[in-house]
XYZ file of C-alpha atoms in Angstrom:
737
model
C -5.519 120.860 -20.445
C -3.298 118.048 -21.458
C -0.826 119.244 -18.789
C -3.354 118.750 -16.066
C -4.152 115.235 -17.148
C -0.571 114.141 -17.080
C -0.217 115.372 -13.472
C -1.608 112.262 -11.367
C 0.013 109.776 -13.993
C 3.489 111.202 -13.451
C 3.060 111.250 -9.725
C 1.904 107.494 -9.785
C 4.968 106.447 -11.760
C 7.093 108.438 -9.054
C 5.181 106.268 -6.509
C 6.124 103.278 -8.535
C 9.687 104.188 -8.809
C 9.931 104.841 -4.935
C 8.580 101.432 -4.150
C 10.823 99.705 -6.530
C 13.910 101.602 -4.663
C 12.432 100.156 -1.591
C 12.852 96.578 -2.874
C 16.610 96.896 -3.509
C 18.348 93.584 -2.332
C 20.105 94.082 0.701
C 18.777 97.400 1.700
C 18.702 98.047 5.257
C 14.953 97.918 6.846
C 14.983 101.602 7.629
C 15.888 102.533 4.038
C 13.115 100.052 2.700
C 10.464 101.544 5.194
C 11.519 105.130 3.962
C 11.104 104.437 0.294
C 7.858 102.630 0.845
C 6.341 105.335 2.955
C 7.394 107.887 0.303
C 5.715 105.764 -2.278
C 2.597 106.023 -0.256
C 2.975 109.671 0.052
C 3.392 109.970 -3.683
C 0.283 107.848 -4.259
C -1.776 110.241 -1.766
C -0.545 113.252 -3.878
C -1.557 111.412 -7.137
C -5.054 111.093 -5.593
C -5.188 114.737 -4.556
C -3.886 115.802 -8.168
C -6.574 113.711 -9.336
C -8.986 115.782 -7.684
C -7.425 119.145 -8.700
C -7.620 117.851 -12.154
C -11.200 116.919 -11.934
C -12.112 120.344 -10.531
C -10.061 122.083 -13.272
C -11.628 120.019 -16.395
C -15.166 119.581 -14.963
C -17.526 121.735 -16.692
C -19.742 122.446 -13.620
C -16.697 123.072 -11.171
C -14.561 126.179 -11.047
C -10.986 126.043 -10.246
C -11.361 128.852 -7.661
C -12.545 126.195 -5.126
C -10.814 122.831 -5.720
C -9.470 122.702 -2.043
C -12.990 122.303 -1.036
C -13.249 118.787 -2.775
C -10.876 116.698 -0.269
C -7.711 117.527 -1.832
C -6.191 119.388 1.105
C -6.525 116.565 3.616
C -4.847 114.116 1.133
C -1.913 116.438 0.276
C -1.315 117.095 4.236
C -1.651 113.278 4.998
C 0.930 112.827 2.137
C 3.336 115.497 3.645
C 2.981 113.754 7.144
C 3.594 110.462 6.017
C 6.675 111.564 4.016
C 7.827 113.718 6.993
C 7.589 110.878 9.439
C 9.580 108.644 7.283
C 12.386 111.149 6.968
C 12.409 111.974 10.616
C 12.710 108.272 11.517
C 15.916 107.970 9.348
C 19.043 107.571 11.394
C 21.712 110.414 11.476
C 25.387 110.183 12.202
C 26.598 111.047 15.470
C 27.566 114.882 15.518
C 28.811 117.008 18.226
C 26.354 119.508 20.158
C 27.718 122.695 18.387
C 27.037 121.027 14.946
C 23.442 120.353 16.030
C 23.378 124.033 17.157
C 24.652 125.166 13.990
C 22.248 123.167 12.039
C 19.349 124.313 14.426
C 20.133 127.903 13.791
C 20.414 127.440 9.896
C 17.136 125.868 10.004
C 15.638 128.490 12.204
C 16.674 131.020 9.508
C 15.061 129.254 6.798
C 11.710 128.717 8.640
C 11.531 132.601 9.657
C 12.332 133.630 6.106
C 9.741 131.176 4.679
C 7.365 132.310 7.215
C 7.591 136.040 6.324
C 7.156 135.305 2.654
C 4.123 133.071 3.381
C 2.508 135.674 5.503
C 3.204 138.515 3.031
C 2.015 136.788 -0.166
C -0.221 133.983 1.106
C -1.717 134.016 4.568
C -2.217 137.967 4.676
C -3.725 137.741 1.047
C -6.196 135.210 2.146
C -7.272 136.997 5.088
C -7.458 140.483 3.412
C -9.671 138.813 0.623
C -11.944 137.828 3.291
C -11.931 134.212 2.411
C -13.955 131.606 4.105
C -12.861 129.933 7.523
C -12.492 126.626 5.596
C -10.038 128.019 2.945
C -8.179 129.948 5.651
C -7.547 126.662 7.538
C -6.634 124.823 4.402
C -3.984 127.466 3.529
C -2.455 127.394 6.984
C -2.103 123.797 6.929
C -0.481 123.670 3.502
C 1.936 126.238 4.674
C 2.812 124.645 7.753
C 3.002 121.293 6.117
C 5.395 122.659 3.324
C 7.670 124.008 6.149
C 7.598 120.859 8.005
C 8.681 118.667 5.379
C 11.459 121.188 4.047
C 12.897 121.259 7.824
C 12.588 117.531 8.015
C 14.486 116.820 4.726
C 17.201 119.513 5.496
C 17.869 117.831 8.765
C 18.664 114.618 7.085
C 20.648 116.094 4.440
C 22.843 118.228 6.539
C 23.287 115.627 9.209
C 23.835 112.754 6.737
C 20.980 110.168 6.535
C 21.581 106.566 6.169
C 21.127 104.161 4.477
C 19.624 106.528 1.987
C 21.886 107.244 -0.974
C 23.297 110.551 -0.351
C 22.781 111.774 -4.120
C 19.198 110.550 -3.790
C 18.592 112.478 -0.642
C 19.905 115.739 -2.034
C 17.567 115.328 -4.854
C 14.737 114.808 -2.600
C 15.730 117.768 -0.646
C 15.205 119.901 -3.783
C 11.836 117.933 -4.219
C 10.743 119.090 -0.814
C 11.629 122.832 -1.465
C 9.888 122.768 -4.609
C 6.722 121.105 -2.967
C 6.743 123.590 0.032
C 6.801 126.432 -2.473
C 3.976 124.918 -4.588
C 1.764 124.378 -1.475
C 2.398 127.928 0.094
C 1.964 129.558 -3.221
C -1.142 127.751 -4.402
C -3.649 130.254 -3.024
C -1.647 133.307 -4.366
C -1.371 131.658 -8.001
C -5.048 131.076 -8.044
C -5.793 134.539 -6.623
C -3.754 136.132 -9.596
C -5.050 133.454 -12.194
C -1.551 131.754 -12.519
C -2.937 128.392 -11.655
C -1.378 127.301 -14.828
C 1.798 126.661 -13.153
C 0.319 124.171 -10.863
C 1.028 121.229 -13.143
C 4.484 122.529 -13.761
C 5.060 122.477 -10.071
C 3.556 118.711 -9.592
C 5.146 117.305 -12.762
C 8.542 118.735 -11.598
C 7.897 117.164 -8.269
C 7.264 113.714 -9.646
C 10.375 113.733 -11.836
C 12.637 114.530 -9.136
C 11.142 111.817 -6.845
C 11.539 109.397 -9.694
C 15.169 110.478 -10.322
C 15.982 110.062 -6.721
C 14.333 106.603 -6.685
C 16.716 105.623 -9.786
C 19.548 106.824 -7.875
C 18.846 104.640 -5.125
C 18.057 101.513 -7.183
C 21.384 101.964 -9.024
C 23.327 102.651 -5.820
C 22.036 99.399 -4.394
C 22.466 98.747 -0.387
C 25.632 100.575 0.027
C 25.455 103.375 2.636
C 28.817 104.914 1.699
C 28.512 108.519 0.619
C 28.956 109.301 -2.998
C 31.326 111.725 -4.174
C 30.360 115.377 -3.626
C 28.169 114.646 -0.561
C 30.770 116.130 1.982
C 31.204 119.470 -0.070
C 27.415 119.920 -0.297
C 26.842 119.235 3.281
C 29.385 121.842 4.093
C 28.504 124.469 1.600
C 24.745 124.453 1.734
C 24.497 125.084 5.426
C 26.886 127.797 5.387
C 25.029 129.666 2.575
C 21.739 129.339 4.307
C 21.836 132.221 6.672
C 23.051 134.442 3.986
C 20.159 133.414 1.529
C 17.760 134.097 4.435
C 19.253 137.438 5.175
C 19.140 138.446 1.442
C 15.534 137.121 1.065
C 14.442 138.984 4.076
C 16.085 142.195 2.922
C 14.587 142.081 -0.568
C 11.033 141.527 0.984
C 11.580 144.443 3.424
C 12.776 146.759 0.426
C 9.576 145.824 -1.368
C 7.303 146.403 1.501
C 9.016 149.724 2.338
C 8.542 151.022 -1.275
C 4.959 150.487 -0.998
C 4.426 152.616 2.274
C 7.400 155.228 2.460
C 9.795 156.205 -0.230
C 12.603 157.605 2.178
C 12.282 154.192 4.143
C 12.587 152.559 1.039
C 15.822 154.346 0.019
C 17.279 153.597 3.393
C 16.296 149.952 2.850
C 17.787 149.649 -0.700
C 21.078 151.043 0.712
C 20.851 148.482 3.716
C 20.201 145.701 0.923
C 23.488 146.823 -0.968
C 25.700 146.772 2.072
C 24.087 143.479 3.002
C 24.910 142.094 -0.585
C 28.537 143.341 -0.342
C 29.028 141.528 3.057
C 27.381 138.490 1.534
C 29.475 138.299 -1.403
C 32.699 138.848 0.659
C 31.620 135.918 2.923
C 30.528 133.786 -0.189
C 33.972 134.253 -1.821
C 35.448 133.156 1.682
C 33.139 130.185 1.564
C 34.211 129.176 -1.866
C 37.962 129.177 -0.806
C 37.059 127.152 2.251
C 34.862 124.687 0.076
C 37.803 124.128 -2.168
C 39.870 123.252 0.914
C 37.356 120.993 2.126
C 36.927 119.591 -1.222
C 40.466 118.827 -1.658
C 40.630 117.330 1.907
C 37.383 115.228 0.967
C 39.172 113.794 -2.031
C 42.185 112.885 -0.060
C 39.864 111.325 2.667
C 38.084 109.241 -0.093
C 41.040 108.058 -1.638
C 42.534 106.985 1.673
C 39.071 105.474 2.748
C 38.858 103.596 -0.761
C 42.566 102.363 -0.275
C 41.417 101.061 3.201
C 38.268 99.401 1.915
C 39.121 98.527 -1.728
C 41.523 96.232 -3.564
C 44.010 98.538 -5.352
C 44.514 96.215 -8.430
C 40.806 95.488 -9.050
C 38.815 98.142 -7.427
C 36.790 95.410 -5.715
C 36.084 95.374 -1.969
C 38.984 94.053 -0.039
C 38.866 91.299 2.680
C 38.401 93.640 5.626
C 35.371 95.139 4.117
C 34.082 92.093 2.806
C 34.050 90.606 6.399
C 32.315 93.479 7.756
C 29.608 93.702 5.064
C 29.163 89.667 5.626
C 29.080 90.156 9.405
C 26.472 92.774 8.949
C 24.284 90.830 6.471
C 24.332 87.735 8.975
C 23.530 89.997 11.942
C 20.656 91.394 10.236
C 19.223 88.178 9.339
C 19.027 88.754 5.477
C 18.898 85.922 3.114
C 22.215 85.684 1.730
C 24.541 83.256 0.048
C 28.438 83.423 -0.255
C 30.360 82.361 -3.103
C 34.224 81.721 -2.691
C 36.002 81.742 -6.005
C 39.356 80.591 -6.574
C 41.338 80.404 -10.105
C 42.776 77.260 -11.122
C 46.442 77.082 -11.662
C 46.842 80.792 -11.590
C 50.430 80.434 -10.330
C 51.554 78.846 -13.558
C 50.269 82.036 -15.472
C 52.602 84.127 -13.174
C 55.374 81.737 -13.711
C 55.136 81.383 -17.536
C 53.808 84.888 -18.548
C 54.996 87.115 -15.690
C 53.312 88.881 -12.938
C 52.418 91.880 -15.108
C 50.002 89.581 -17.311
C 48.909 87.938 -14.062
C 47.700 91.168 -12.837
C 45.790 91.913 -16.249
C 44.132 88.406 -15.599
C 43.027 89.333 -12.251
C 41.528 92.738 -13.271
C 39.821 91.006 -16.214
C 38.366 88.091 -13.965
C 37.227 90.843 -11.537
C 35.342 92.622 -14.284
C 33.617 89.138 -15.479
C 32.646 88.362 -11.851
C 31.132 91.702 -11.495
C 29.092 91.090 -14.592
C 28.062 87.811 -13.343
C 26.353 88.965 -10.231
C 23.139 91.019 -9.755
C 22.568 94.412 -8.537
C 23.030 94.949 -4.884
C 25.558 91.884 -4.795
C 28.946 92.342 -3.551
C 32.130 91.048 -5.135
C 35.521 91.071 -3.382
C 38.998 90.283 -3.758
C 40.254 88.327 -0.771
C 44.000 88.294 -1.905
C 46.109 86.428 -4.663
C 43.882 84.804 -6.880
C 41.090 84.287 -4.414
C 37.674 86.061 -4.858
C 34.417 86.158 -3.043
C 30.918 87.267 -3.354
C 27.803 88.006 -1.060
C 24.519 87.351 -2.993
C 21.190 88.672 -1.590
C 18.725 85.897 -2.199
C 15.730 87.965 -2.304
C 14.395 86.949 -5.709
C 11.615 84.496 -5.654
C 12.269 81.221 -7.134
C 9.839 79.670 -9.563
C 7.005 77.693 -8.360
C 8.393 74.469 -9.581
C 11.658 75.190 -7.588
C 11.543 76.400 -3.927
C 15.103 75.836 -3.196
C 16.404 79.175 -1.865
C 19.843 78.386 -3.272
C 18.935 78.418 -6.887
C 19.770 82.128 -7.576
C 23.264 81.537 -5.916
C 23.902 78.509 -8.006
C 22.604 80.316 -11.112
C 25.319 83.066 -10.326
C 28.007 80.106 -9.942
C 26.816 79.120 -13.696
C 27.201 82.501 -14.999
C 30.558 82.502 -13.637
C 31.607 79.254 -15.254
C 29.995 80.557 -18.678
C 31.714 83.846 -18.510
C 35.213 82.381 -17.854
C 34.763 79.832 -20.679
C 35.661 82.844 -23.231
C 39.397 83.320 -23.445
C 40.809 86.589 -21.838
C 42.660 88.801 -24.248
C 45.779 90.202 -22.160
C 48.989 91.590 -23.372
C 48.886 89.951 -26.712
C 47.967 86.523 -25.112
C 44.595 84.534 -25.238
C 44.457 82.866 -21.952
C 41.715 80.362 -20.604
C 41.159 80.819 -16.867
C 39.114 78.214 -14.813
C 37.667 78.919 -11.496
C 36.431 76.589 -8.788
C 33.341 77.889 -6.870
C 32.239 77.063 -3.174
C 28.562 78.064 -2.671
C 27.474 78.164 1.075
C 24.043 79.447 2.674
C 24.198 80.231 6.329
C 22.083 77.800 8.533
C 20.000 79.424 11.354
C 22.442 80.782 14.142
C 25.535 79.999 12.020
C 28.306 82.835 12.288
C 30.087 84.620 9.342
C 33.336 82.701 10.203
C 31.410 79.345 9.850
C 29.865 80.479 6.724
C 33.188 81.233 5.203
C 34.571 78.033 6.055
C 31.825 76.152 4.592
C 32.180 78.168 1.305
C 35.851 77.374 1.487
C 35.318 73.573 1.900
C 32.785 73.467 -0.894
C 35.456 75.318 -3.187
C 38.003 72.536 -2.310
C 35.457 70.005 -3.212
C 34.818 71.623 -6.549
C 38.622 71.378 -7.156
C 38.582 67.821 -6.449
C 35.834 67.422 -9.230
C 37.740 69.122 -11.812
C 38.451 72.529 -13.141
C 35.766 75.282 -13.803
C 33.128 73.743 -11.483
C 31.070 74.592 -8.476
C 29.953 72.925 -5.429
C 27.116 73.788 -2.902
C 28.144 73.046 0.652
C 26.068 70.397 2.340
C 25.880 69.028 5.675
C 28.673 66.333 6.532
C 31.215 67.989 4.212
C 33.148 69.342 6.954
C 33.648 65.977 8.504
C 34.755 64.407 5.193
C 37.248 67.474 4.413
C 38.679 67.541 8.065
C 39.124 63.851 7.561
C 40.998 64.451 4.434
C 43.036 67.272 5.862
C 44.093 64.890 8.721
C 44.945 62.110 6.198
C 47.041 64.662 4.118
C 49.066 65.513 7.148
C 49.692 61.970 7.997
C 50.532 61.430 4.148
C 52.986 64.210 4.217
C 54.802 62.309 7.012
C 54.610 59.139 5.073
C 56.279 60.742 2.088
C 59.215 61.892 4.467
C 59.699 58.569 6.525
C 59.476 55.894 3.654
C 55.960 54.438 4.651
C 55.172 54.215 0.890
C 56.069 51.403 -1.379
C 55.283 50.577 -5.054
C 53.567 47.377 -6.483
C 53.789 46.586 -10.179
C 51.051 45.045 -12.324
C 52.351 43.274 -15.344
C 51.237 44.126 -18.803
C 51.360 41.048 -21.077
C 51.314 40.431 -24.720
C 47.896 39.087 -25.304
C 48.784 36.292 -27.938
C 51.264 34.501 -25.718
C 51.146 35.893 -22.325
C 54.566 37.335 -22.347
C 55.387 40.447 -19.915
C 56.127 43.450 -21.963
C 55.632 46.024 -19.246
C 54.452 47.161 -15.927
C 52.267 49.674 -14.216
C 53.741 51.285 -10.969
C 51.095 51.559 -8.420
C 51.635 53.425 -5.113
C 50.687 51.690 -1.675
C 50.724 53.161 1.756
C 51.696 50.956 4.824
C 50.314 53.125 7.817
C 51.898 52.440 11.031
C 48.438 52.154 12.823
C 45.977 51.627 10.119
C 48.022 49.107 8.110
C 47.679 49.389 4.373
C 45.583 52.330 3.307
C 43.781 51.997 -0.038
C 44.867 54.253 -2.776
C 41.227 55.218 -3.442
C 41.419 56.908 0.039
C 44.607 58.681 0.164
C 44.944 59.559 -3.476
C 41.963 62.001 -3.288
C 43.287 63.264 0.080
C 46.652 63.963 -1.795
C 44.872 65.971 -4.747
C 42.766 67.997 -2.354
C 45.805 69.082 -0.105
C 48.198 69.713 -3.089
C 50.392 66.632 -1.907
C 49.795 64.891 -5.214
C 52.875 66.858 -6.624
C 55.480 65.565 -4.207
C 53.856 62.111 -3.999
C 53.996 61.803 -7.814
C 57.609 62.885 -7.710
C 58.281 60.119 -5.253
C 56.586 57.632 -7.526
C 58.340 58.804 -10.547
C 61.823 58.525 -8.969
C 61.318 55.201 -7.473
C 59.700 53.752 -10.588
C 62.560 54.829 -12.919
C 65.039 53.537 -10.437
C 63.183 49.887 -10.334
C 63.077 49.890 -14.239
C 66.888 50.699 -14.539
C 67.621 48.068 -11.985
C 65.545 45.300 -13.643
C 67.434 46.154 -17.070
C 70.782 45.799 -15.303
C 69.985 42.604 -13.541
C 67.739 40.837 -16.246
C 68.795 42.414 -19.548
C 66.408 41.218 -22.619
C 64.113 39.564 -20.070
C 63.206 42.759 -18.371
C 59.978 44.565 -19.007
C 60.213 47.014 -22.045
C 58.730 49.837 -20.012
C 57.292 50.934 -16.840
C 54.084 53.057 -16.504
C 53.802 55.771 -14.130
C 50.304 57.580 -13.511
C 50.486 61.252 -13.440
C 47.593 63.547 -12.111
C 46.503 66.671 -14.066
C 47.952 68.852 -11.224
C 51.237 67.740 -11.905
C 51.024 68.242 -15.693
C 50.487 71.871 -14.933
C 53.196 72.201 -12.393
C 56.092 74.281 -13.644
C 58.666 71.939 -12.136
C 57.046 68.679 -13.497
C 59.410 68.307 -16.476
C 62.350 69.187 -14.629
C 61.327 66.305 -12.056
C 60.807 63.818 -14.957
C 64.623 64.785 -16.252
C 65.946 64.435 -12.671
C 64.295 61.093 -12.073
C 65.325 59.728 -15.514
C 69.008 61.053 -14.994
C 69.498 59.953 -11.505
C 68.293 56.461 -12.461
C 70.235 56.248 -15.764
C 67.200 55.335 -17.518
C 66.632 56.032 -21.230
C 63.289 58.036 -21.638
C 61.967 55.453 -24.086
C 61.851 52.910 -21.198
C 59.319 55.255 -19.394
C 55.506 55.531 -20.154
C 53.505 58.367 -18.562
C 49.937 57.436 -17.926
C 47.265 60.233 -17.824
C 43.467 60.199 -17.815
C 41.376 62.029 -20.371
C 40.027 64.289 -17.613
C 43.627 65.389 -16.772
C 44.344 66.897 -20.170
C 40.876 67.824 -21.542
C 40.547 71.655 -22.379
C 43.913 72.411 -20.638
C 46.328 73.875 -23.142
C 49.287 73.717 -20.400
C 48.795 70.089 -19.716
C 48.810 69.434 -23.553
C 52.012 71.600 -23.976
C 53.525 69.322 -21.207
C 52.527 66.164 -23.219
C 54.324 67.435 -26.302
C 57.425 68.217 -24.243
C 57.475 64.623 -22.735
C 57.079 63.048 -26.064
C 59.864 65.132 -27.603
C 62.162 63.463 -25.076
C 61.121 60.060 -26.431
C 58.723 59.159 -23.381
C 55.688 57.038 -24.446
C 52.383 58.471 -23.493
C 49.287 56.400 -22.470
C 45.828 57.625 -22.391
C 44.379 55.720 -19.432
C 40.696 54.812 -18.860
C 40.099 55.663 -22.366
C 36.454 55.937 -23.542
C 34.979 57.167 -20.122
C 35.139 61.035 -21.095
C 33.021 62.816 -23.379
C 35.511 64.148 -25.832
C 37.853 61.315 -26.325
C 37.774 61.541 -30.151
C 38.690 65.136 -30.407
C 41.430 64.622 -27.633
C 43.450 62.291 -29.996
C 43.666 65.363 -32.301
C 45.754 67.512 -29.843
C 47.334 65.081 -27.392
C 50.414 63.022 -28.722
C 49.643 59.751 -27.087
C 51.201 56.407 -28.229
C 48.951 54.010 -26.296
C 45.252 53.856 -25.738
C 44.272 51.687 -22.628
C 40.571 50.434 -22.972
C 38.717 51.192 -19.715
C 37.851 48.242 -17.512
C 34.207 48.958 -17.735
C 34.016 47.847 -21.304
C 36.102 44.758 -20.612
C 34.150 43.637 -17.713
C 30.969 42.752 -19.650
C 32.391 42.272 -23.172
C 31.432 38.801 -23.524
C 27.773 39.460 -22.473
C 26.850 42.873 -23.410
C 26.912 43.589 -27.184
C 27.323 47.382 -26.877
C 30.538 46.839 -24.836
C 31.831 44.531 -27.437
C 31.079 47.285 -30.073
C 32.769 49.926 -28.101
C 35.978 47.874 -27.764
C 35.809 47.143 -31.446
C 35.583 50.698 -32.377
C 38.400 51.713 -30.137
C 40.945 49.027 -31.544
C 40.053 50.097 -34.947
C 40.463 53.651 -34.460
C 43.936 52.926 -32.807
C 44.857 50.837 -35.741
C 43.944 53.661 -37.921
C 46.136 56.232 -35.792
C 49.035 53.710 -35.553
C 48.419 53.616 -31.706
C 49.073 50.645 -29.417
C 46.292 49.163 -27.406
C 46.107 47.755 -23.944
C 42.923 46.377 -22.595
C 42.494 46.900 -18.754
C 40.907 44.729 -16.061
C 41.103 41.443 -17.628
C 39.779 38.703 -15.350
C 38.800 35.656 -17.463
C 40.395 33.563 -20.287
C 37.150 34.153 -22.126
C 37.559 38.030 -22.088
C 41.289 37.639 -22.718
C 40.626 35.265 -26.144
C 37.806 37.805 -27.269
C 40.166 40.874 -26.877
C 42.676 39.093 -28.700
C 40.421 38.226 -31.578
C 39.554 41.671 -31.687
C 43.024 42.923 -32.262
C 44.102 44.169 -29.115
C 48.100 44.262 -28.490
C 48.382 43.794 -24.809
C 46.464 43.430 -21.786
C 46.651 43.587 -18.075
C 44.360 42.434 -15.143
C 43.940 39.803 -12.214
C 43.814 37.027 -15.022
C 47.490 37.520 -15.306
C 48.606 38.700 -11.928
C 47.546 41.128 -9.352
C 49.866 44.137 -8.461
C 52.870 42.649 -7.098
C 56.073 43.873 -5.315
C 59.187 43.693 -7.165
C 60.747 40.747 -5.519
C 57.541 38.814 -6.238
C 57.348 39.935 -9.896
C 60.955 39.342 -10.971
C 60.608 35.463 -11.203
C 57.850 35.881 -13.719
C 59.660 37.934 -16.282
C 60.796 35.106 -18.414
C 57.453 33.141 -18.180
C 54.981 32.747 -21.081
C 51.396 32.166 -20.112
C 48.809 31.321 -22.894
C 45.477 32.447 -21.971
């Protein structure tokens, strides 16, 4: 009794699983329609099973007439719905001979099933003189069982898409089991074996649930799973022999019931058939082994063509095809372009073997960051990409369709904050991520370009960040690219020049140092502001050659001043260095070359870096220690503007703190600014660091900073940035604030 109660429950669960499989992100419309039709069919079967359960358990209803309670129409309707869904699935293009072979194999199955249905079911019903209503219901069930078996065999043998092949083979077994249950229902009832009905139906529900689970795990991919080819070859080859054997057994059984001599002859014929079938089955097994080996080789070749050999991710060519398919289908997607920051440094310092391990580890973390059905690819080198299917509904308070894509970018950042353990090294890897969502009518190439632009914008903002592409970003990036091309020419043709802003001793105004600032005299535009071309240099990678140019000319100028002015010359020259330079493998050798060519002692050079250039960057910190070991002074520029300034002082070997101009600007009017300035100078005193106040514009600011204890200062109150010839006459001047 309990088994009968679980029948409709199990089929309802199977209907839910099929509907869930049809909701896989990125699944083709034909696949989604198939699974949802299957869900409707299973729900109809559940209602029909509920009728059977009621007929079995109701005290006034006998099980001998359950088909009279409307169960048969529901079961037939379910079969027709599922059959229509199967027949509407597309199949691969095959030759005419293959179609003929499959047709003949299917005909064998139909004829054999028809013989068994006639002998054990239909004939028994008519012999039993059942009512016309029951006879019609039995014939309908038999025909429906045969129809769904043929429909499923058609798709399994010809290769249905986009249903996962493993799920399709499980459904084929389900169809055969359902057909057997349908055609044997009257016989089982007649012989009082109706207790097997819940076993049949529960097995069907379990198989459908299993197939739906396989489809859900497989996602939207339509690539055949391992074993599909071998099954497609072996199964149709065995079908004729199975049909012959079953028909011979039926013939022998019927012969013994009528004539013993005919039965003996039939038995001998059956033995001969069995021997021939066994011989051919052995040949088929050998052929199947050969086909399996060929299939494995083809799969390996296909995988090498479509996947990256190092990481196992989809490669660029496959990614492009999948993206084109998704855009053409109009599915809501987003594209992520992911580029590792400073990966070249890992290869240069640890070797390519460690670099490969890092790429494999990063690929695994990117796969963990995306959702089921999303696609992660390695485009080449340290560049990755992902296609995200935006089918998840956003919360009611956030209707932005890009929210899931940004959430994935956040997960990528969070997963990469954990160091990678490779070959005895703990490496922290950052990645810049560009996010782009296609606009109506936008082609895949434009979508990739937008993601690429957003990725470079993320690099401009710092390491480990992500940027969502917005309209107008293309124009800005193109302008940066054009400016970068002109800047490359400017470096080569001496369009650049340096200006020097003096750094003075606050108590007496004596010049003690300078800060070198690069300027660009454009042949058409005139002087280009550094706030315009420095970001372009960082974005295009020209910041390294530009910084090398500044370093060499600044060292040469400081050496010239020492030779010409002796003790009156500034005690040091400051050169601003970007974070990209600190992580460049050739930076230390560039510094050594600049000092050596100029004949300048390292103690006369000050390297100025911002907090953001060295924060959370072990390579940059290591470079700073190497500079300090040479005797070069290190200044932390714009101090106080980053979130982790205090912690940075524990790891970065700086000698000078330069108070940011934002605190100096309102130091005489805003109490909080004065409090910050006071805290910085006290902390510097405790750590034995020099202090420089930037952006001094008034005598009142200079006097207050002097009273607070600042050593030196710079700003327009003393002098703007000047060329070398204009600055030299002021070297010996003393200016009291």
